[in-house]
């Protein structure tokens, strides 16, 4: 069942240091199960750790996952650094590195500059440069893109466009909040979620976030080589006192 959400700003667009700390600066651990055609074919584990003594609000995000299905056995490993910009009021990716094995095997490293508007990407041994012209549209890695979606939902935004730095191009995503959707979780039962769909080039992407679970991603239907469905199976957070 889907209910239409009325746009509502839950927090101001300009966050104070105290508000940012309360909303975001907690160390978090996630475990996701990956399904294809109803069968569990893999997992993804992710941790977010904020720098306690950094002069800027910066976090290190580490992810590792495996998928095993027919000939598509693969592993995924990524480490990224992200920070929040009080000046621009959005997250920024500082850098990220990624290694995949399997059908799409690659080693990738990206470094961002000019407040996220410029990137230097090393794909295996080939170096490429990418540039954004709008200061409100920085280049994100996958982890920082997820953090920005979460912030947008907390602030009650219902339409937003974000850009991801992929291995050999820039991916553009146009997201739209379509309403509240009650889904059934195997462990937690019925959950009222915020349903977000991509309405641009990646229309097979559907995301479900739960306000009762720290506005985190609970379920995802992804536009990938075998269209998996991903479910959150574990989540914990530890905040500074």
Coordinates of C-alpha atoms in Angstrom, one line a residue:
X1 CA 0.0 0.0 0.0
X2 CA 1.4 3.4 -0.9
X3 CA 0.5 6.7 0.7
X4 CA 1.5 10.1 -0.8
X5 CA 3.8 12.1 1.3
X6 CA 3.3 15.8 1.8
X7 CA 6.6 17.7 1.5
X8 CA 7.8 18.6 5.0
X9 CA 11.1 20.0 6.2
X10 CA 12.1 18.1 9.3
X11 CA 15.4 19.9 9.8
X12 CA 16.6 23.2 8.5
X13 CA 18.6 23.2 5.2
X14 CA 21.5 24.9 7.2
X15 CA 22.7 22.5 9.9
X16 CA 24.5 23.7 13.0
X17 CA 27.5 21.7 14.2
X18 CA 25.3 20.3 17.0
X19 CA 22.5 19.2 14.6
X20 CA 25.0 17.6 12.2
X21 CA 26.6 15.7 15.0
X22 CA 23.2 14.4 16.3
X23 CA 22.0 13.4 12.9
X24 CA 25.1 11.9 11.3
X25 CA 28.3 11.6 13.4
X26 CA 27.7 8.1 14.8
X27 CA 29.8 5.1 14.0
X28 CA 27.5 2.6 12.2
X29 CA 27.6 -1.0 11.0
X30 CA 25.4 -2.5 8.3
X31 CA 24.8 -6.0 6.9
X32 CA 22.7 -6.5 3.7
X33 CA 21.6 -9.7 2.2
X34 CA 21.4 -9.9 -1.6
X35 CA 18.7 -11.9 -3.4
X36 CA 18.0 -12.9 -6.9
X37 CA 14.8 -14.7 -8.0
X38 CA 14.0 -15.2 -4.3
X39 CA 17.4 -16.9 -3.5
X40 CA 20.0 -15.5 -1.2
X41 CA 23.1 -15.1 -3.4
X42 CA 25.4 -12.9 -1.4
X43 CA 25.9 -10.2 1.2
X44 CA 27.3 -6.7 1.7
X45 CA 28.9 -5.4 4.9
X46 CA 29.5 -1.8 5.5
X47 CA 30.9 0.3 8.3
X48 CA 31.0 4.1 8.8
X49 CA 33.6 5.6 11.2
X50 CA 33.8 9.3 11.9
X51 CA 37.1 10.9 12.7
X52 CA 36.8 12.0 16.3
X53 CA 39.6 14.6 16.3
X54 CA 39.3 15.9 12.8
X55 CA 38.9 19.7 12.3
X56 CA 36.3 18.9 9.7
X57 CA 33.4 16.4 9.9
X58 CA 35.0 13.5 7.9
X59 CA 34.2 9.8 7.9
X60 CA 35.7 6.6 6.4
X61 CA 33.3 4.1 4.9
X62 CA 34.4 0.6 4.3
X63 CA 32.4 -2.0 2.3
X64 CA 32.9 -5.6 1.4
X65 CA 30.6 -8.0 -0.3
X66 CA 30.3 -11.3 -2.2
X67 CA 27.9 -12.6 -4.8
X68 CA 27.8 -16.2 -5.9
X69 CA 25.3 -17.1 -8.6
X70 CA 26.0 -19.5 -11.5
X71 CA 29.0 -18.0 -13.3
X72 CA 28.7 -14.6 -11.7
X73 CA 30.9 -15.2 -8.6
X74 CA 32.4 -11.9 -7.6
X75 CA 33.6 -9.8 -4.7
X76 CA 33.3 -6.1 -4.1
X77 CA 35.6 -4.0 -1.8
X78 CA 35.5 -0.2 -1.4
X79 CA 36.9 2.3 1.0
X80 CA 35.8 5.9 0.7
X81 CA 36.2 9.2 2.7
X82 CA 33.4 11.7 2.9
X83 CA 32.8 14.9 4.6
X84 CA 30.0 17.4 5.1
X85 CA 30.5 21.0 3.7
X86 CA 28.8 23.6 5.9
X87 CA 29.5 26.1 3.0
X88 CA 27.6 24.2 0.4
X89 CA 25.2 22.3 2.8
X90 CA 25.8 18.9 1.3
X91 CA 28.2 15.9 1.6
X92 CA 31.4 15.7 -0.4
X93 CA 33.4 12.6 -1.5
X94 CA 37.1 13.2 -0.8
X95 CA 38.4 10.0 -2.4
X96 CA 37.5 6.4 -2.9
X97 CA 39.2 3.1 -4.0
X98 CA 37.4 0.1 -5.3
X99 CA 38.4 -3.5 -6.3
X100 CA 36.1 -6.0 -8.0
X101 CA 36.7 -9.6 -9.0
X102 CA 34.6 -11.6 -11.3
X103 CA 32.8 -10.7 -14.6
X104 CA 33.5 -6.9 -14.0
X105 CA 36.9 -7.2 -12.4
X106 CA 38.7 -3.9 -12.0
X107 CA 40.8 -1.8 -9.7
X108 CA 39.7 1.8 -9.4
X109 CA 40.8 4.8 -7.5
X110 CA 39.2 8.3 -7.6
X111 CA 40.4 11.6 -6.1
X112 CA 38.0 14.6 -5.9
X113 CA 39.0 18.2 -5.8
X114 CA 37.4 21.7 -6.3
X115 CA 34.7 20.8 -3.7
X116 CA 33.7 17.7 -5.5
X117 CA 33.4 19.2 -9.0
X118 CA 36.6 17.7 -10.4
X119 CA 37.8 14.1 -10.3
X120 CA 40.9 12.1 -11.3
X121 CA 40.0 8.5 -11.9
X122 CA 42.6 5.7 -12.3
X123 CA 40.9 2.6 -13.8
X124 CA 43.4 -0.2 -13.7
X125 CA 46.3 1.8 -15.2
X126 CA 44.3 4.3 -17.3
X127 CA 43.8 7.8 -15.9
X128 CA 40.8 10.0 -16.8
X129 CA 39.5 13.4 -15.6
X130 CA 35.9 14.5 -15.1
X131 CA 34.5 17.9 -14.4
X132 CA 31.1 19.3 -13.1
X133 CA 30.1 22.9 -13.8
X134 CA 27.4 23.4 -11.2
X135 CA 28.7 23.8 -7.6
X136 CA 25.4 22.3 -6.3
X137 CA 26.0 19.0 -8.1
X138 CA 29.3 17.4 -6.9
X139 CA 30.5 14.0 -8.0
X140 CA 29.8 11.3 -5.4
X141 CA 30.9 7.7 -4.8
X142 CA 28.2 5.2 -4.0
X143 CA 28.5 5.5 -0.2
X144 CA 28.4 9.4 -0.1
X145 CA 25.5 9.3 -2.6
X146 CA 23.6 7.2 -0.1
X147 CA 24.5 9.7 2.7
X148 CA 23.2 12.6 0.7
X149 CA 19.9 10.8 -0.2
X150 CA 19.4 10.2 3.6
X151 CA 20.1 13.9 4.4
X152 CA 17.6 15.0 1.6
X153 CA 14.9 12.7 3.1
X154 CA 15.5 14.0 6.6
X155 CA 15.1 17.5 5.3
X156 CA 11.8 16.5 3.5
X157 CA 13.0 16.9 0.0
X158 CA 10.9 15.0 -2.6
X159 CA 12.8 15.7 -5.9
X160 CA 16.6 15.8 -6.3
X161 CA 19.3 15.0 -8.8
X162 CA 22.6 13.5 -7.8
X163 CA 25.7 12.5 -9.8
X164 CA 27.9 9.4 -9.2
X165 CA 31.5 9.0 -10.4
X166 CA 31.5 5.6 -12.1
X167 CA 34.5 3.8 -13.4
X168 CA 34.4 5.3 -16.9
X169 CA 31.7 8.0 -16.9
X170 CA 29.5 10.1 -14.7
X171 CA 26.1 8.6 -13.9
X172 CA 23.1 11.0 -13.4
X173 CA 20.3 10.0 -11.1
X174 CA 16.9 11.8 -10.8
X175 CA 15.2 10.7 -7.6
X176 CA 11.6 11.2 -6.6
X177 CA 9.9 10.4 -3.3
X178 CA 6.6 8.7 -4.3
X179 CA 5.2 8.1 -0.9
X180 CA 5.1 5.9 2.2
X181 CA 5.2 2.2 1.6
X182 CA 4.5 -0.5 4.2
X183 CA 6.8 -3.5 3.5
X184 CA 7.2 -6.7 5.4
X185 CA 10.7 -7.5 6.7
X186 CA 11.5 -11.1 7.6
X187 CA 13.1 -10.1 11.0
X188 CA 11.2 -6.9 11.9
X189 CA 7.8 -7.4 10.4
X190 CA 5.8 -4.6 8.8
X191 CA 7.9 -1.4 8.4
X192 CA 6.6 1.9 7.1
X193 CA 9.2 3.2 4.7
X194 CA 9.9 6.2 2.5
X195 CA 9.8 4.9 -1.1
X196 CA 12.2 6.6 -3.6
X197 CA 12.4 5.8 -7.3
X198 CA 14.8 6.8 -10.0
X199 CA 12.9 8.6 -12.8
X200 CA 15.8 9.3 -15.2
X201 CA 17.9 6.7 -17.0
X202 CA 17.8 4.1 -14.3
X203 CA 14.1 3.5 -13.8
X204 CA 14.6 0.0 -12.4
X205 CA 16.1 1.5 -9.2
X206 CA 13.7 1.6 -6.3
X207 CA 14.9 2.4 -2.7
X208 CA 13.1 2.1 0.6
X209 CA 14.3 4.0 3.7
X210 CA 13.0 3.7 7.3
X211 CA 12.7 6.8 9.5
X212 CA 12.5 4.4 12.5
X213 CA 15.8 2.9 11.5
X214 CA 17.8 6.1 11.4
X215 CA 16.5 6.9 7.9
X216 CA 18.7 4.1 6.6
X217 CA 18.2 2.1 3.5
X218 CA 16.1 -1.0 4.3
X219 CA 15.5 -2.4 0.9
X220 CA 16.8 -1.7 -2.6
X221 CA 15.8 -3.0 -6.1
X222 CA 18.9 -2.3 -8.2
X223 CA 19.6 -1.7 -11.9
X224 CA 22.5 -4.1 -12.4
X225 CA 23.5 -7.0 -14.5
X226 CA 21.1 -9.4 -12.8
X227 CA 18.7 -7.0 -11.1
X228 CA 19.2 -8.1 -7.4
X229 CA 17.0 -7.1 -4.4
X230 CA 18.9 -6.1 -1.3
X231 CA 17.6 -6.2 2.3
X232 CA 19.1 -4.8 5.4
X233 CA 19.6 -7.6 7.9
X234 CA 21.7 -5.9 10.6
X235 CA 22.2 -2.3 11.8
X236 CA 23.9 -0.8 14.8
X237 CA 25.2 2.7 15.7
X238 CA 27.3 4.1 18.5
X239 CA 27.2 7.8 19.1
X240 CA 29.6 10.0 21.0
X241 CA 28.4 11.0 24.5

